[in-house]
Short mmCIF file of C-alpha atoms and ligand atoms in Angstrom, two decimals:
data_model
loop_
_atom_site.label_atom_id
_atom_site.label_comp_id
_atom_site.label_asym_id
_atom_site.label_seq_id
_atom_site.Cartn_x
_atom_site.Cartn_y
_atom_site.Cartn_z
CA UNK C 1 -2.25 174.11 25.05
CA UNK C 2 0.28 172.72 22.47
CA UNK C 3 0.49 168.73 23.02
CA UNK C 4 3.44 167.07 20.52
CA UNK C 5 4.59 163.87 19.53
CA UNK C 6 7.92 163.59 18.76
CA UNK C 7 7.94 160.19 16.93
CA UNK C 8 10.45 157.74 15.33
CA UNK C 9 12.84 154.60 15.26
CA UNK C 10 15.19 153.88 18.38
CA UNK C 11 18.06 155.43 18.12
CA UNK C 12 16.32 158.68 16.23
CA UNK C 13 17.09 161.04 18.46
CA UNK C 14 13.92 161.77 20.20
CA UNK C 15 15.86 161.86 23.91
CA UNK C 16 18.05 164.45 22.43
CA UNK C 17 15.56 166.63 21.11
CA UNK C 18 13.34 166.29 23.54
CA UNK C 19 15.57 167.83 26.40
CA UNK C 20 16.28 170.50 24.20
CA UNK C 21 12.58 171.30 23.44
CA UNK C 22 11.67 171.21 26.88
CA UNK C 23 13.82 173.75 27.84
CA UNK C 24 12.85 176.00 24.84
CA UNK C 25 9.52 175.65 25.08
CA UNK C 26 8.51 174.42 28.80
CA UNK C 27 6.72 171.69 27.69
CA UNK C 28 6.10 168.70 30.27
CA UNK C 29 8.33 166.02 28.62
CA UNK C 30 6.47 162.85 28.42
CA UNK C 31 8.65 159.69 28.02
CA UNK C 32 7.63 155.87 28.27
CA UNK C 33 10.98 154.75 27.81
CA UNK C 34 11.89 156.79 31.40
CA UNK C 35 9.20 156.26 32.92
CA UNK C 36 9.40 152.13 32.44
CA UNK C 37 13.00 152.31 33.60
CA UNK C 38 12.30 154.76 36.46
CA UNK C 39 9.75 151.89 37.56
CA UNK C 40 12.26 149.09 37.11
CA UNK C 41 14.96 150.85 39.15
CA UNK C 42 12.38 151.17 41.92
CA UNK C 43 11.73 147.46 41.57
CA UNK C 44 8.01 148.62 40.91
CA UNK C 45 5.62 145.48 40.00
CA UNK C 46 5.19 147.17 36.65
CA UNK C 47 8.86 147.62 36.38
CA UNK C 48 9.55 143.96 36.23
CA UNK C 49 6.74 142.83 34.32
CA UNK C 50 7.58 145.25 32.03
CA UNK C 51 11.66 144.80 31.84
CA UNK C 52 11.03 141.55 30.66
CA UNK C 53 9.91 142.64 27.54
CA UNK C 54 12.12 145.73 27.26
CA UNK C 55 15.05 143.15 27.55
CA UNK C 56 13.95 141.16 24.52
CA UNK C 57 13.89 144.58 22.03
CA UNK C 58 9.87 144.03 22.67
CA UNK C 59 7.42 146.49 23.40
CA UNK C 60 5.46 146.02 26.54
CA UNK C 61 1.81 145.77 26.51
CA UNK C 62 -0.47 148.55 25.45
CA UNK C 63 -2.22 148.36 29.17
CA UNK C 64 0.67 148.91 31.20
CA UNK C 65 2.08 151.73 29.53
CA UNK C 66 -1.55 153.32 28.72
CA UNK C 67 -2.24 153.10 31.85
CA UNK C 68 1.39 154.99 32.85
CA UNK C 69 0.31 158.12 30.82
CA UNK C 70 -2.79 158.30 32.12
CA UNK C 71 -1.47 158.41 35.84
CA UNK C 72 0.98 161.12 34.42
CA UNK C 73 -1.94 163.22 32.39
CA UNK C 74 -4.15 163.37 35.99
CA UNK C 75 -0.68 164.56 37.92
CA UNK C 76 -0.36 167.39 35.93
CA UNK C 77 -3.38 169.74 35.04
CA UNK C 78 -1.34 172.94 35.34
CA UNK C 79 0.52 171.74 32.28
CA UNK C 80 1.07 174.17 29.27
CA UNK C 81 1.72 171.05 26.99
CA UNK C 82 2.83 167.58 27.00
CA UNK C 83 6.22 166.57 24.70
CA UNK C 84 5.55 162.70 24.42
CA UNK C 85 8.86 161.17 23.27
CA UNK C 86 8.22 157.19 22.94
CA UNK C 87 4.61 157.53 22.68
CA UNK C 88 2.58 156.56 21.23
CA UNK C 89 3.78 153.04 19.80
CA UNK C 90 1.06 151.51 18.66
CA UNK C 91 -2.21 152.24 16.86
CA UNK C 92 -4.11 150.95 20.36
CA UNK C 93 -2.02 153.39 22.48
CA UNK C 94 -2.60 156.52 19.88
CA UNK C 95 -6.51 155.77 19.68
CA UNK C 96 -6.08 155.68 23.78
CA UNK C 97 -4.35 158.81 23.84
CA UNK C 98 -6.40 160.34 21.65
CA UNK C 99 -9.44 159.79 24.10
CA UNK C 100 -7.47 160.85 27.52
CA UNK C 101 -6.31 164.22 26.19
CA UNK C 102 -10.52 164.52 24.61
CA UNK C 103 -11.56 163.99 28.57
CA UNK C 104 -9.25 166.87 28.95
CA UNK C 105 -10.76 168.98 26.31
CA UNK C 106 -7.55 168.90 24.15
CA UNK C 107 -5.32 167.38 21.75
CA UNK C 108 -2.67 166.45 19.59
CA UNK C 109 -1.27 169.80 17.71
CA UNK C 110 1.52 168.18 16.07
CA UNK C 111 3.28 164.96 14.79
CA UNK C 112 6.97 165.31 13.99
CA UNK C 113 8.92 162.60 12.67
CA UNK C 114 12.17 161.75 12.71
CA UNK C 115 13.72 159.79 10.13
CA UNK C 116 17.12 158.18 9.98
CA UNK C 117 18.77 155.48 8.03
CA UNK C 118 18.75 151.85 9.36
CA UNK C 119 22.55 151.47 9.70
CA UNK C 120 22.87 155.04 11.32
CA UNK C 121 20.55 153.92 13.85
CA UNK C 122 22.33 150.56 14.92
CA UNK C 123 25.80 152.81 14.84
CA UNK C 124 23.74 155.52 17.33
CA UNK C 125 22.74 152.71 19.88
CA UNK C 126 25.74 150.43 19.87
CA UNK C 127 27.59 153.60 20.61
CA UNK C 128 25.19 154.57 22.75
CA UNK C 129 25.60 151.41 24.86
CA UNK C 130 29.06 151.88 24.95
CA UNK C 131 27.98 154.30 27.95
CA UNK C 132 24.35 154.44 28.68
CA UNK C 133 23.90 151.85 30.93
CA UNK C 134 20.96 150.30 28.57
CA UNK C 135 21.35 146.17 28.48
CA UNK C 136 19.06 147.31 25.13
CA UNK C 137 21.92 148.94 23.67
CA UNK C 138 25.20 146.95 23.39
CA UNK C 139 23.65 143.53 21.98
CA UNK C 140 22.81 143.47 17.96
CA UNK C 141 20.49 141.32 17.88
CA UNK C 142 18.22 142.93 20.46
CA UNK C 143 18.50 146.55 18.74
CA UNK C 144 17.79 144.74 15.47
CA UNK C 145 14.72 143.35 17.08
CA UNK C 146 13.88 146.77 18.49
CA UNK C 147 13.70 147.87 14.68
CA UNK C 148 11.71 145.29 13.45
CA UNK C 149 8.90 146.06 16.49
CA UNK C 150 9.11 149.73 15.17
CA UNK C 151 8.46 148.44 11.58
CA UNK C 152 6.21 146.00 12.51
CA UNK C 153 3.85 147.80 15.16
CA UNK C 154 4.85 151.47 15.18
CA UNK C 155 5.03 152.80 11.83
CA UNK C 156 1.44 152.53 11.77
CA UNK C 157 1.02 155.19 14.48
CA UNK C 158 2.37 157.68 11.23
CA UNK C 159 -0.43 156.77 9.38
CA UNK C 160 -3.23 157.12 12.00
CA UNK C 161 -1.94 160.76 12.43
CA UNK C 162 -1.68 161.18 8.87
CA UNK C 163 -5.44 160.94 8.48
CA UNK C 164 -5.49 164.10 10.61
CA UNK C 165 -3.17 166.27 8.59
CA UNK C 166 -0.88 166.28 11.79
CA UNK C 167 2.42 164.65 10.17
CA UNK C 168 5.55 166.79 9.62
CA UNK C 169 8.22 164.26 8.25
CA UNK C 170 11.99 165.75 9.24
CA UNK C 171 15.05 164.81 8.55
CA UNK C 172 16.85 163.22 11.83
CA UNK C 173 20.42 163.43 10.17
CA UNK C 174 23.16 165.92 10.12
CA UNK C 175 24.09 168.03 13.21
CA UNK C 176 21.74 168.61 16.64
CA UNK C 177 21.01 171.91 15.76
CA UNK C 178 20.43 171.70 12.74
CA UNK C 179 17.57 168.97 13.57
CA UNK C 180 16.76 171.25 16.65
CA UNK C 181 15.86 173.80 14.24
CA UNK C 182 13.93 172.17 11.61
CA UNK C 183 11.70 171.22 14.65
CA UNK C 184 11.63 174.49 16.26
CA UNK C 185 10.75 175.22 12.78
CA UNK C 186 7.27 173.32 13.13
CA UNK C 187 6.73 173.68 16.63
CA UNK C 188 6.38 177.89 16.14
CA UNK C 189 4.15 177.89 13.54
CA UNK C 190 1.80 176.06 15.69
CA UNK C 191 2.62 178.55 18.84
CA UNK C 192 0.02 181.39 19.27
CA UNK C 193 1.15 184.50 18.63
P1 ADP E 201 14.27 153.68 22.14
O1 ADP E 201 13.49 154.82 21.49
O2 ADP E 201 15.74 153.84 21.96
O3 ADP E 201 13.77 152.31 21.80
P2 ADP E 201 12.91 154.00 24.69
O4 ADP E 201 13.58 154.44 25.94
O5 ADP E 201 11.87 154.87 24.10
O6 ADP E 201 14.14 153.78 23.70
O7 ADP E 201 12.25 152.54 24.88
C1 ADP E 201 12.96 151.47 25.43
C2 ADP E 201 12.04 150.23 25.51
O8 ADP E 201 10.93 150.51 26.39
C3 ADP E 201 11.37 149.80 24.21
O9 ADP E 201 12.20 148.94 23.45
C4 ADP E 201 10.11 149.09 24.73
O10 ADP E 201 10.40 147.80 25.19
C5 ADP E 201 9.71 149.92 25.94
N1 ADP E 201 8.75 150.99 25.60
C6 ADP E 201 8.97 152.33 25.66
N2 ADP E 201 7.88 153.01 25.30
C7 ADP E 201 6.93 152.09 24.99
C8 ADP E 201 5.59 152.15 24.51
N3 ADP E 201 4.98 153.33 24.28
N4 ADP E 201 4.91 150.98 24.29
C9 ADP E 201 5.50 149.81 24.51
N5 ADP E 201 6.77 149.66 24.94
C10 ADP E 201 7.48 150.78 25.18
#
């Protein structure tokens, strides 16, 4: 089983990667971001507890989404490999992930992460907003305060997987293939042969 985290700042490009990978690869793509909004749309408890949050550029608390994965983990024990894209966020949700996939006798293979310039990421998600739908995506100050969460609370997650050896830094510029590649690049020399 190959389980990967595809890791960086809003606006890096994990969504984009991550459908290709799935496809290539089959994995079971993992996403907190989704899954929060699949919840909201359903007017799920968790949904608007969580929006709250996700409308301020804040994350939501370690518990509820912790406790999302988990569900997700349980519902799928014919899975070749989990892609988790958005996940984890903070040092309390990697040290929680790294105990649920333990309980299932495996773990993280890989940590790939992408890395873009600040002001290429604010062009990505303005224009993003222009059509995603996201109320996280067409105001400033709320993708501004998206970064500084990232810089604040998630950059640390780098440096707990660091300690394992598991980090591959890539760059998250230049065309979608090309980044496709560089992380097909990483992904096969984990694959067994
Ligand atoms: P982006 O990578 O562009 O920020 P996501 O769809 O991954 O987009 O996340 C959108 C919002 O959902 C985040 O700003 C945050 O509020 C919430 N969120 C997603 N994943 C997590 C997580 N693992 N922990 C806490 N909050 C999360």
């Amino acid at each position: 089983m190959i389980n990967i985290i595809l890791f960086g700042p809003p606006g890096s490009g994990k969504g984009t990667q991550s459908e290709k990978l799935i496809e290539k690869y089959n994995f079971r793509h993992l996403s907190t971001g989704d899954l929060l909004r699949s919840e909201i749309a359903a007017k799920k408890p968790l949904g608007i507890e969580a929006k709250s949050f996700m409308d301020k550029g804040q994350l939501v608390p370690d518990s509820i989404v912790i406790g999302m994965i988990s569900s997700v983990l349980d519902a799928n024990p014919q899975a070749k490999g989990f892609l988790f894209d958005g996940f984890p966020r903070t040092k309390a949700q990697s040290q929680a992930l790294d105990a649920l996939l333990k309980d299932k006798h495996t773990e993280i293979s890989l940590f790939l992460a992408l890395e873009v310039s600040e002001d290429e990421l604010v062009k990505r998600l303005l224009n993003r907003g222009l059509t995603s739908g996201r109320s996280d995506d067409v105001n400033e100050e709320i993708i501004r305060a998206r970064i500084i969460e990232y810089e604040n609370k998630t950059m640390v997650v780098a440096d707990y997987y660091k300690q394992y050896n598991k980090v591959v830094t890539i760059k998250g510029e230049g065309s979608i293939n090309e980044i496709f590649s560089s992380l097909c690049h990483e992904i096969d020399k984990k694959m067994p042969l």
